[in-house]
PDB file of C-alpha atoms in Angstrom:
ATOM      1  CA  UNK J   1     167.398  74.597  44.601  1.00 90.00           C
ATOM      2  CA  UNK J   2     164.345  76.494  46.028  1.00 94.00           C
ATOM      3  CA  UNK J   3     161.498  74.648  47.747  1.00 95.00           C
ATOM      4  CA  UNK J   4     158.058  76.059  48.999  1.00 96.00           C
ATOM      5  CA  UNK J   5     156.250  74.032  51.442  1.00 95.00           C
ATOM      6  CA  UNK J   6     152.667  74.886  52.194  1.00 93.00           C
ATOM      7  CA  UNK J   7     151.121  74.516  55.419  1.00 91.00           C
ATOM      8  CA  UNK J   8     147.754  74.686  56.927  1.00 87.00           C
ATOM      9  CA  UNK J   9     148.419  73.158  60.625  1.00 84.00           C
ATOM     10  CA  UNK J  10     146.663  69.933  59.562  1.00 85.00           C
ATOM     11  CA  UNK J  11     148.167  66.346  60.125  1.00 87.00           C
ATOM     12  CA  UNK J  12     148.570  65.986  56.360  1.00 87.00           C
ATOM     13  CA  UNK J  13     150.393  69.365  56.328  1.00 88.00           C
ATOM     14  CA  UNK J  14     152.635  68.151  59.047  1.00 90.00           C
ATOM     15  CA  UNK J  15     153.421  65.126  57.320  1.00 91.00           C
ATOM     16  CA  UNK J  16     154.731  67.319  54.284  1.00 92.00           C
ATOM     17  CA  UNK J  17     156.886  69.292  56.625  1.00 93.00           C
ATOM     18  CA  UNK J  18     158.366  66.270  58.121  1.00 92.00           C
ATOM     19  CA  UNK J  19     158.923  64.501  54.869  1.00 94.00           C
ATOM     20  CA  UNK J  20     160.829  67.479  53.666  1.00 94.00           C
ATOM     21  CA  UNK J  21     162.736  67.577  57.025  1.00 92.00           C
ATOM     22  CA  UNK J  22     164.038  63.990  56.642  1.00 91.00           C
ATOM     23  CA  UNK J  23     164.247  63.915  52.804  1.00 93.00           C
ATOM     24  CA  UNK J  24     167.779  64.198  51.757  1.00 91.00           C
ATOM     25  CA  UNK J  25     167.881  67.329  49.633  1.00 90.00           C
ATOM     26  CA  UNK J  26     170.750  68.912  48.382  1.00 89.00           C
ATOM     27  CA  UNK J  27     172.632  70.953  50.800  1.00 84.00           C
ATOM     28  CA  UNK J  28     172.245  74.042  49.181  1.00 87.00           C
ATOM     29  CA  UNK J  29     168.228  73.676  49.179  1.00 91.00           C
ATOM     30  CA  UNK J  30     166.613  76.816  50.441  1.00 93.00           C
ATOM     31  CA  UNK J  31     163.363  76.409  52.260  1.00 95.00           C
ATOM     32  CA  UNK J  32     160.022  78.701  52.528  1.00 95.00           C
ATOM     33  CA  UNK J  33     157.345  77.799  54.459  1.00 95.00           C
ATOM     34  CA  UNK J  34     154.040  79.548  53.792  1.00 94.00           C
ATOM     35  CA  UNK J  35     150.854  79.280  55.227  1.00 93.00           C
ATOM     36  CA  UNK J  36     147.644  81.034  53.571  1.00 91.00           C
ATOM     37  CA  UNK J  37     144.581  82.472  55.758  1.00 87.00           C
ATOM     38  CA  UNK J  38     141.463  82.269  53.498  1.00 80.00           C
ATOM     39  CA  UNK J  39     139.730  85.471  52.765  1.00 72.00           C
ATOM     40  CA  UNK J  40     136.220  85.589  53.702  1.00 64.00           C
ATOM     41  CA  UNK J  41     134.206  87.087  50.950  1.00 58.00           C
ATOM     42  CA  UNK J  42     130.944  89.220  51.366  1.00 53.00           C
ATOM     43  CA  UNK J  43     129.218  91.882  48.881  1.00 50.00           C
ATOM     44  CA  UNK J  44     129.871  95.462  49.414  1.00 51.00           C
ATOM     45  CA  UNK J  45     127.217  97.036  51.903  1.00 54.00           C
ATOM     46  CA  UNK J  46     126.017  93.662  53.422  1.00 57.00           C
ATOM     47  CA  UNK J  47     127.951  93.843  56.553  1.00 59.00           C
ATOM     48  CA  UNK J  48     127.086  96.963  59.112  1.00 62.00           C
ATOM     49  CA  UNK J  49     130.180  98.164  61.245  1.00 66.00           C
ATOM     50  CA  UNK J  50     129.636  95.437  63.943  1.00 68.00           C
ATOM     51  CA  UNK J  51     129.905  92.438  61.702  1.00 66.00           C
ATOM     52  CA  UNK J  52     132.758  94.000  59.757  1.00 61.00           C
ATOM     53  CA  UNK J  53     134.464  94.647  63.042  1.00 70.00           C
ATOM     54  CA  UNK J  54     134.038  91.059  64.378  1.00 66.00           C
ATOM     55  CA  UNK J  55     134.856  89.635  60.925  1.00 66.00           C
ATOM     56  CA  UNK J  56     138.288  91.752  60.801  1.00 66.00           C
ATOM     57  CA  UNK J  57     138.962  90.624  64.630  1.00 72.00           C
ATOM     58  CA  UNK J  58     138.394  86.875  63.538  1.00 74.00           C
ATOM     59  CA  UNK J  59     140.982  87.468  60.528  1.00 70.00           C
ATOM     60  CA  UNK J  60     143.329  88.961  62.780  1.00 75.00           C
ATOM     61  CA  UNK J  61     143.004  86.029  65.013  1.00 82.00           C
ATOM     62  CA  UNK J  62     143.472  83.683  62.241  1.00 78.00           C
ATOM     63  CA  UNK J  63     146.437  85.418  61.272  1.00 84.00           C
ATOM     64  CA  UNK J  64     147.944  85.135  64.528  1.00 83.00           C
ATOM     65  CA  UNK J  65     147.244  81.483  65.079  1.00 85.00           C
ATOM     66  CA  UNK J  66     148.866  80.890  61.488  1.00 85.00           C
ATOM     67  CA  UNK J  67     152.253  82.628  62.491  1.00 88.00           C
ATOM     68  CA  UNK J  68     152.506  80.925  65.804  1.00 88.00           C
ATOM     69  CA  UNK J  69     151.728  77.616  63.977  1.00 91.00           C
ATOM     70  CA  UNK J  70     154.442  78.230  61.293  1.00 92.00           C
ATOM     71  CA  UNK J  71     157.131  79.373  63.550  1.00 91.00           C
ATOM     72  CA  UNK J  72     156.546  76.051  65.122  1.00 90.00           C
ATOM     73  CA  UNK J  73     156.840  73.952  62.085  1.00 91.00           C
ATOM     74  CA  UNK J  74     159.698  76.105  60.842  1.00 91.00           C
ATOM     75  CA  UNK J  75     161.733  74.820  63.692  1.00 91.00           C
ATOM     76  CA  UNK J  76     161.361  71.434  62.418  1.00 90.00           C
ATOM     77  CA  UNK J  77     163.051  72.372  59.189  1.00 91.00           C
ATOM     78  CA  UNK J  78     165.640  74.557  60.709  1.00 89.00           C
ATOM     79  CA  UNK J  79     166.977  71.497  62.526  1.00 87.00           C
ATOM     80  CA  UNK J  80     168.159  70.187  59.193  1.00 84.00           C
ATOM     81  CA  UNK J  81     170.780  72.976  59.183  1.00 86.00           C
ATOM     82  CA  UNK J  82     169.197  74.645  55.813  1.00 86.00           C
ATOM     83  CA  UNK J  83     168.043  78.239  55.502  1.00 89.00           C
ATOM     84  CA  UNK J  84     164.350  78.848  56.249  1.00 93.00           C
ATOM     85  CA  UNK J  85     162.127  81.586  55.689  1.00 93.00           C
ATOM     86  CA  UNK J  86     158.396  81.795  56.433  1.00 93.00           C
ATOM     87  CA  UNK J  87     155.483  83.756  54.861  1.00 92.00           C
ATOM     88  CA  UNK J  88     151.807  84.127  55.860  1.00 92.00           C
ATOM     89  CA  UNK J  89     149.509  85.296  53.298  1.00 91.00           C
ATOM     90  CA  UNK J  90     145.770  85.992  52.782  1.00 90.00           C
ATOM     91  CA  UNK J  91     143.848  84.791  50.259  1.00 89.00           C
ATOM     92  CA  UNK J  92     142.512  81.752  47.911  1.00 90.00           C
ATOM     93  CA  UNK J  93     144.986  78.948  49.240  1.00 89.00           C
ATOM     94  CA  UNK J  94     145.872  77.251  45.867  1.00 91.00           C
ATOM     95  CA  UNK J  95     146.032  80.667  44.182  1.00 92.00           C
ATOM     96  CA  UNK J  96     148.323  82.101  47.003  1.00 93.00           C
ATOM     97  CA  UNK J  97     150.665  79.082  46.894  1.00 95.00           C
ATOM     98  CA  UNK J  98     151.121  79.127  43.183  1.00 95.00           C
ATOM     99  CA  UNK J  99     151.808  82.880  43.212  1.00 95.00           C
ATOM    100  CA  UNK J 100     154.132  82.627  46.006  1.00 95.00           C
ATOM    101  CA  UNK J 101     155.761  79.688  44.221  1.00 95.00           C
ATOM    102  CA  UNK J 102     156.515  82.129  41.332  1.00 94.00           C
ATOM    103  CA  UNK J 103     157.588  85.045  43.412  1.00 95.00           C
ATOM    104  CA  UNK J 104     160.110  82.759  45.153  1.00 93.00           C
ATOM    105  CA  UNK J 105     161.353  81.221  42.097  1.00 93.00           C
ATOM    106  CA  UNK J 106     160.494  77.962  43.771  1.00 95.00           C
ATOM    107  CA  UNK J 107     161.620  74.793  41.949  1.00 94.00           C
ATOM    108  CA  UNK J 108     159.115  72.472  43.910  1.00 95.00           C
ATOM    109  CA  UNK J 109     156.289  73.037  45.693  1.00 96.00           C
ATOM    110  CA  UNK J 110     155.229  70.773  48.417  1.00 95.00           C
ATOM    111  CA  UNK J 111     151.722  70.024  49.555  1.00 93.00           C
ATOM    112  CA  UNK J 112     150.286  67.624  51.941  1.00 89.00           C
ATOM    113  CA  UNK J 113     147.481  65.500  50.561  1.00 81.00           C
ATOM    114  CA  UNK J 114     144.252  64.626  53.244  1.00 64.00           C
ATOM    115  CA  UNK J 115     144.266  61.098  51.659  1.00 49.00           C
ATOM    116  CA  UNK J 116     140.964  60.804  50.270  1.00 43.00           C
ATOM    117  CA  UNK J 117     140.110  57.678  48.310  1.00 41.00           C
ATOM    118  CA  UNK J 118     137.906  56.607  45.314  1.00 40.00           C
ATOM    119  CA  UNK J 119     135.447  59.366  44.025  1.00 37.00           C
ATOM    120  CA  UNK J 120     136.232  61.940  46.757  1.00 37.00           C
ATOM    121  CA  UNK J 121     139.798  62.411  45.154  1.00 40.00           C
ATOM    122  CA  UNK J 122     138.023  63.890  42.157  1.00 39.00           C
ATOM    123  CA  UNK J 123     135.140  65.652  43.795  1.00 35.00           C
ATOM    124  CA  UNK J 124     136.752  67.356  46.581  1.00 37.00           C
ATOM    125  CA  UNK J 125     138.517  70.105  44.490  1.00 45.00           C
ATOM    126  CA  UNK J 126     141.328  69.767  47.049  1.00 79.00           C
ATOM    127  CA  UNK J 127     144.306  72.513  47.408  1.00 83.00           C
ATOM    128  CA  UNK J 128     146.618  70.030  46.374  1.00 84.00           C
ATOM    129  CA  UNK J 129     144.806  69.080  43.038  1.00 82.00           C
ATOM    130  CA  UNK J 130     144.369  72.740  42.311  1.00 85.00           C
ATOM    131  CA  UNK J 131     148.210  73.150  42.994  1.00 90.00           C
ATOM    132  CA  UNK J 132     149.223  70.129  40.726  1.00 87.00           C
ATOM    133  CA  UNK J 133     147.056  71.460  37.878  1.00 84.00           C
ATOM    134  CA  UNK J 134     147.745  75.208  37.999  1.00 86.00           C
ATOM    135  CA  UNK J 135     151.880  75.490  38.936  1.00 90.00           C
ATOM    136  CA  UNK J 136     154.452  75.948  36.504  1.00 89.00           C
ATOM    137  CA  UNK J 137     156.950  74.178  38.533  1.00 92.00           C
ATOM    138  CA  UNK J 138     157.321  70.995  40.029  1.00 93.00           C
ATOM    139  CA  UNK J 139     155.075  69.570  42.662  1.00 93.00           C
ATOM    140  CA  UNK J 140     155.522  67.012  45.584  1.00 95.00           C
ATOM    141  CA  UNK J 141     152.336  65.823  46.991  1.00 93.00           C
ATOM    142  CA  UNK J 142     152.957  64.130  50.353  1.00 93.00           C
ATOM    143  CA  UNK J 143     150.812  61.224  51.254  1.00 87.00           C
ATOM    144  CA  UNK J 144     150.338  60.533  55.153  1.00 72.00           C
ATOM    145  CA  UNK J 145     151.503  57.014  55.548  1.00 61.00           C
ATOM    146  CA  UNK J 146     149.561  55.172  58.634  1.00 49.00           C
ATOM    147  CA  UNK J 147     152.134  52.563  58.721  1.00 46.00           C
ATOM    148  CA  UNK J 148     155.512  54.668  58.695  1.00 44.00           C
ATOM    149  CA  UNK J 149     157.623  52.735  61.577  1.00 39.00           C
ATOM    150  CA  UNK J 150     158.393  54.619  64.692  1.00 43.00           C
ATOM    151  CA  UNK J 151     162.073  53.941  64.160  1.00 41.00           C
ATOM    152  CA  UNK J 152     162.057  55.675  60.795  1.00 45.00           C
ATOM    153  CA  UNK J 153     160.612  58.697  62.192  1.00 44.00           C
ATOM    154  CA  UNK J 154     163.324  58.924  64.789  1.00 44.00           C
ATOM    155  CA  UNK J 155     166.205  58.013  62.179  1.00 45.00           C
ATOM    156  CA  UNK J 156     168.267  60.954  61.343  1.00 41.00           C
ATOM    157  CA  UNK J 157     167.597  62.228  57.494  1.00 46.00           C
ATOM    158  CA  UNK J 158     170.747  60.668  56.153  1.00 48.00           C
ATOM    159  CA  UNK J 159     170.249  57.373  58.076  1.00 53.00           C
ATOM    160  CA  UNK J 160     166.788  56.446  56.619  1.00 62.00           C
ATOM    161  CA  UNK J 161     166.652  53.990  53.809  1.00 83.00           C
ATOM    162  CA  UNK J 162     164.891  55.433  50.903  1.00 93.00           C
ATOM    163  CA  UNK J 163     163.038  53.781  48.543  1.00 94.00           C
ATOM    164  CA  UNK J 164     162.154  55.921  44.893  1.00 96.00           C
ATOM    165  CA  UNK J 165     160.227  54.592  41.946  1.00 96.00           C
ATOM    166  CA  UNK J 166     161.117  56.805  38.922  1.00 96.00           C
ATOM    167  CA  UNK J 167     158.495  56.502  36.042  1.00 94.00           C
ATOM    168  CA  UNK J 168     160.981  56.973  32.920  1.00 93.00           C
ATOM    169  CA  UNK J 169     159.967  57.198  29.311  1.00 89.00           C
ATOM    170  CA  UNK J 170     163.257  59.059  28.052  1.00 88.00           C
ATOM    171  CA  UNK J 171     161.180  62.349  27.713  1.00 87.00           C
ATOM    172  CA  UNK J 172     162.955  65.801  28.714  1.00 89.00           C
ATOM    173  CA  UNK J 173     160.771  65.621  32.045  1.00 88.00           C
ATOM    174  CA  UNK J 174     161.622  62.309  32.695  1.00 91.00           C
ATOM    175  CA  UNK J 175     165.339  62.949  32.336  1.00 92.00           C
ATOM    176  CA  UNK J 176     164.885  65.822  34.515  1.00 92.00           C
ATOM    177  CA  UNK J 177     163.624  63.363  37.181  1.00 93.00           C
ATOM    178  CA  UNK J 178     166.840  61.411  36.701  1.00 94.00           C
ATOM    179  CA  UNK J 179     169.111  64.598  37.259  1.00 93.00           C
ATOM    180  CA  UNK J 180     166.892  65.135  40.187  1.00 93.00           C
ATOM    181  CA  UNK J 181     167.682  61.732  41.675  1.00 94.00           C
ATOM    182  CA  UNK J 182     171.551  62.244  40.627  1.00 93.00           C
ATOM    183  CA  UNK J 183     171.166  65.710  42.753  1.00 92.00           C
ATOM    184  CA  UNK J 184     170.208  63.865  45.924  1.00 92.00           C
ATOM    185  CA  UNK J 185     172.545  62.701  48.576  1.00 91.00           C
ATOM    186  CA  UNK J 186     170.616  59.245  48.891  1.00 90.00           C
ATOM    187  CA  UNK J 187     173.426  57.098  50.119  1.00 85.00           C
ATOM    188  CA  UNK J 188     174.390  53.604  50.023  1.00 88.00           C
ATOM    189  CA  UNK J 189     171.229  52.257  51.615  1.00 87.00           C
ATOM    190  CA  UNK J 190     168.770  53.712  48.773  1.00 92.00           C
ATOM    191  CA  UNK J 191     166.994  51.819  46.873  1.00 94.00           C
ATOM    192  CA  UNK J 192     165.846  52.820  42.942  1.00 95.00           C
ATOM    193  CA  UNK J 193     163.531  51.296  40.651  1.00 96.00           C
ATOM    194  CA  UNK J 194     163.499  52.772  37.395  1.00 96.00           C
ATOM    195  CA  UNK J 195     160.346  51.825  35.185  1.00 95.00           C
ATOM    196  CA  UNK J 196     159.534  51.923  31.666  1.00 93.00           C
ATOM    197  CA  UNK J 197     155.987  51.112  30.986  1.00 91.00           C
ATOM    198  CA  UNK J 198     154.991  49.995  27.432  1.00 85.00           C
ATOM    199  CA  UNK J 199     151.420  50.630  26.590  1.00 79.00           C
ATOM    200  CA  UNK J 200     149.790  47.437  24.868  1.00 74.00           C
ATOM    201  CA  UNK J 201     148.362  48.106  21.564  1.00 64.00           C
ATOM    202  CA  UNK J 202     145.716  45.755  20.398  1.00 61.00           C
ATOM    203  CA  UNK J 203     145.369  45.207  16.375  1.00 55.00           C
ATOM    204  CA  UNK J 204     143.410  42.402  14.883  1.00 55.00           C
ATOM    205  CA  UNK J 205     144.654  43.030  10.926  1.00 55.00           C
ATOM    206  CA  UNK J 206     147.815  40.552  10.929  1.00 54.00           C
ATOM    207  CA  UNK J 207     149.640  42.868   8.395  1.00 51.00           C
ATOM    208  CA  UNK J 208     149.228  45.885  10.749  1.00 53.00           C
ATOM    209  CA  UNK J 209     150.240  43.439  13.582  1.00 55.00           C
ATOM    210  CA  UNK J 210     153.509  42.342  11.739  1.00 52.00           C
ATOM    211  CA  UNK J 211     154.462  45.955  11.121  1.00 56.00           C
ATOM    212  CA  UNK J 212     153.701  47.107  14.892  1.00 64.00           C
ATOM    213  CA  UNK J 213     155.693  43.963  16.171  1.00 68.00           C
ATOM    214  CA  UNK J 214     158.893  45.399  14.045  1.00 69.00           C
ATOM    215  CA  UNK J 215     158.371  49.064  15.436  1.00 73.00           C
ATOM    216  CA  UNK J 216     157.779  47.455  19.028  1.00 72.00           C
ATOM    217  CA  UNK J 217     160.966  45.266  19.154  1.00 79.00           C
ATOM    218  CA  UNK J 218     162.892  48.408  17.965  1.00 81.00           C
ATOM    219  CA  UNK J 219     160.896  50.481  20.579  1.00 81.00           C
ATOM    220  CA  UNK J 220     161.756  48.154  23.070  1.00 85.00           C
ATOM    221  CA  UNK J 221     165.835  47.923  22.450  1.00 87.00           C
ATOM    222  CA  UNK J 222     165.866  52.103  22.493  1.00 89.00           C
ATOM    223  CA  UNK J 223     163.993  51.720  25.875  1.00 89.00           C
ATOM    224  CA  UNK J 224     166.258  49.127  27.282  1.00 92.00           C
ATOM    225  CA  UNK J 225     169.290  51.356  26.306  1.00 93.00           C
ATOM    226  CA  UNK J 226     167.644  54.724  27.949  1.00 93.00           C
ATOM    227  CA  UNK J 227     166.968  52.787  30.877  1.00 94.00           C
ATOM    228  CA  UNK J 228     170.640  51.492  31.143  1.00 95.00           C
ATOM    229  CA  UNK J 229     171.972  55.046  30.847  1.00 95.00           C
ATOM    230  CA  UNK J 230     169.322  56.546  33.304  1.00 95.00           C
ATOM    231  CA  UNK J 231     170.561  53.523  35.961  1.00 95.00           C
ATOM    232  CA  UNK J 232     174.166  54.510  35.293  1.00 96.00           C
ATOM    233  CA  UNK J 233     173.305  58.260  36.172  1.00 95.00           C
ATOM    234  CA  UNK J 234     171.547  57.431  39.336  1.00 95.00           C
ATOM    235  CA  UNK J 235     174.178  54.513  40.190  1.00 94.00           C
ATOM    236  CA  UNK J 236     176.488  57.322  41.115  1.00 92.00           C
ATOM    237  CA  UNK J 237     174.755  58.413  44.135  1.00 90.00           C
ATOM    238  CA  UNK J 238     172.604  55.326  44.780  1.00 90.00           C
ATOM    239  CA  UNK J 239     174.512  51.934  44.007  1.00 90.00           C
ATOM    240  CA  UNK J 240     171.175  50.036  44.567  1.00 93.00           C
ATOM    241  CA  UNK J 241     169.382  50.644  41.431  1.00 95.00           C
ATOM    242  CA  UNK J 242     167.463  48.478  39.180  1.00 94.00           C
ATOM    243  CA  UNK J 243     165.366  48.834  35.869  1.00 95.00           C
ATOM    244  CA  UNK J 244     162.143  47.161  34.720  1.00 94.00           C
ATOM    245  CA  UNK J 245     160.715  47.280  31.313  1.00 93.00           C
ATOM    246  CA  UNK J 246     156.928  45.687  31.108  1.00 91.00           C
ATOM    247  CA  UNK J 247     154.076  45.927  28.853  1.00 87.00           C
ATOM    248  CA  UNK J 248     150.799  46.978  30.209  1.00 87.00           C
ATOM    249  CA  UNK J 249     147.228  48.029  29.164  1.00 82.00           C
ATOM    250  CA  UNK J 250     147.349  50.689  32.088  1.00 86.00           C
ATOM    251  CA  UNK J 251     150.256  52.504  32.640  1.00 88.00           C
ATOM    252  CA  UNK J 252     149.543  54.546  35.728  1.00 89.00           C
ATOM    253  CA  UNK J 253     148.308  51.104  37.490  1.00 91.00           C
ATOM    254  CA  UNK J 254     151.418  49.573  36.846  1.00 93.00           C
ATOM    255  CA  UNK J 255     153.374  52.442  38.072  1.00 94.00           C
ATOM    256  CA  UNK J 256     150.997  52.576  41.297  1.00 94.00           C
ATOM    257  CA  UNK J 257     151.662  48.549  41.348  1.00 94.00           C
ATOM    258  CA  UNK J 258     155.485  48.892  41.375  1.00 94.00           C
ATOM    259  CA  UNK J 259     155.554  51.510  44.130  1.00 95.00           C
ATOM    260  CA  UNK J 260     153.383  49.105  46.136  1.00 94.00           C
ATOM    261  CA  UNK J 261     155.684  46.353  45.653  1.00 93.00           C
ATOM    262  CA  UNK J 262     159.076  48.275  46.343  1.00 92.00           C
ATOM    263  CA  UNK J 263     157.081  49.902  49.409  1.00 93.00           C
ATOM    264  CA  UNK J 264     158.625  53.071  48.022  1.00 94.00           C
ATOM    265  CA  UNK J 265     158.283  56.429  50.012  1.00 94.00           C
ATOM    266  CA  UNK J 266     158.434  58.469  46.688  1.00 95.00           C
ATOM    267  CA  UNK J 267     157.120  58.053  42.951  1.00 96.00           C
ATOM    268  CA  UNK J 268     159.000  60.327  40.722  1.00 95.00           C
ATOM    269  CA  UNK J 269     157.417  60.938  37.075  1.00 91.00           C
ATOM    270  CA  UNK J 270     157.787  63.731  34.649  1.00 86.00           C
ATOM    271  CA  UNK J 271     154.834  65.986  33.289  1.00 80.00           C
ATOM    272  CA  UNK J 272     155.296  66.767  29.582  1.00 65.00           C
ATOM    273  CA  UNK J 273     153.196  70.215  29.091  1.00 55.00           C
ATOM    274  CA  UNK J 274     151.178  72.897  30.462  1.00 50.00           C
ATOM    275  CA  UNK J 275     148.762  73.849  27.968  1.00 47.00           C
ATOM    276  CA  UNK J 276     145.278  74.844  28.661  1.00 43.00           C
ATOM    277  CA  UNK J 277     143.788  71.591  28.166  1.00 42.00           C
ATOM    278  CA  UNK J 278     146.569  69.844  30.227  1.00 44.00           C
ATOM    279  CA  UNK J 279     146.159  72.251  33.069  1.00 41.00           C
ATOM    280  CA  UNK J 280     142.746  70.770  33.354  1.00 43.00           C
ATOM    281  CA  UNK J 281     143.221  66.982  32.320  1.00 42.00           C
ATOM    282  CA  UNK J 282     147.134  66.928  33.574  1.00 45.00           C
ATOM    283  CA  UNK J 283     147.604  63.857  31.420  1.00 54.00           C
ATOM    284  CA  UNK J 284     145.880  61.004  32.428  1.00 67.00           C
ATOM    285  CA  UNK J 285     148.923  59.003  33.596  1.00 83.00           C
ATOM    286  CA  UNK J 286     149.992  61.531  35.918  1.00 83.00           C
ATOM    287  CA  UNK J 287     146.437  62.248  37.273  1.00 77.00           C
ATOM    288  CA  UNK J 288     145.965  58.603  37.932  1.00 80.00           C
ATOM    289  CA  UNK J 289     149.136  57.873  39.717  1.00 88.00           C
ATOM    290  CA  UNK J 290     148.817  61.297  41.773  1.00 85.00           C
ATOM    291  CA  UNK J 291     145.419  60.565  42.921  1.00 81.00           C
ATOM    292  CA  UNK J 292     145.598  56.594  43.274  1.00 84.00           C
ATOM    293  CA  UNK J 293     148.181  55.895  44.858  1.00 89.00           C
ATOM    294  CA  UNK J 294     148.927  56.057  48.859  1.00 89.00           C
ATOM    295  CA  UNK J 295     152.559  57.065  48.096  1.00 92.00           C
ATOM    296  CA  UNK J 296     154.103  60.490  47.878  1.00 93.00           C
ATOM    297  CA  UNK J 297     154.409  61.592  44.501  1.00 94.00           C
ATOM    298  CA  UNK J 298     156.709  64.036  42.711  1.00 95.00           C
ATOM    299  CA  UNK J 299     155.537  65.480  39.394  1.00 93.00           C
ATOM    300  CA  UNK J 300     158.480  66.708  37.689  1.00 92.00           C
ATOM    301  CA  UNK J 301     157.968  69.433  35.235  1.00 84.00           C
ATOM    302  CA  UNK J 302     160.864  70.368  32.677  1.00 64.00           C
ATOM    303  CA  UNK J 303     161.644  73.575  34.539  1.00 57.00           C
ATOM    304  CA  UNK J 304     163.386  72.096  37.327  1.00 52.00           C
ATOM    305  CA  UNK J 305     166.896  73.229  37.770  1.00 50.00           C
TER     306      UNK J 305
END
């Protein structure tokens, strides 16, 4: 597995690096640590020689600082014993991150979130949002937790008790999410909740309700069987697995609440497509969960190997 971690030296980026260092990824995982120095744009002929010189000097300083910062953070990752390479690039951060992921064959891009809430999450146009919308591979958004216990920071990667919520709908990306969990050395202490949320459909005509009820019962039985199969697979690496099947008028909110109830470290969910419209909307459930939870979120795309 190839993992690209984007860092800009901020606290949220450092939290992403720390998360990857602690998370029990497969032993053969290759890590690439990337920092992007934003390119200052100006119209040709606007700057005279002295201003251009000063601009170039400032850019060179930023490059040096980025290289120093990334070297320090690479040490954190190398302590895991995995191979780590580093890159410093110049350009638009989100665009460069996505291009670097394509060039390195990344299966997962890891980005930090600055923890904005409410409307600001949608208006800020953050790098994590842009990467999530644009990338063709899976994306892990790490949320910086303010209440992580100190002893958990000090615990070795394999000694931590990981809590995962897997949002499951038996789609191909959801099955990939299960395969991803099975590939992890989670250990006996891990807790995994596999959650299927059936959206509530309200109909008032009695004949339609009767027909829907029959379909609903069949769907419920099918989903129960799919959940049991997913639990059996994940149970091979994490014996403490439970399944939950609920009906709800708000699928995204139900997933967020389930993660809060479990005090989850990570929500794993699939994303079904990458068409032009979905690049903008990303799918309402995925978007709501990724932007409204305080938990880290891994959005699985079907290409994850």
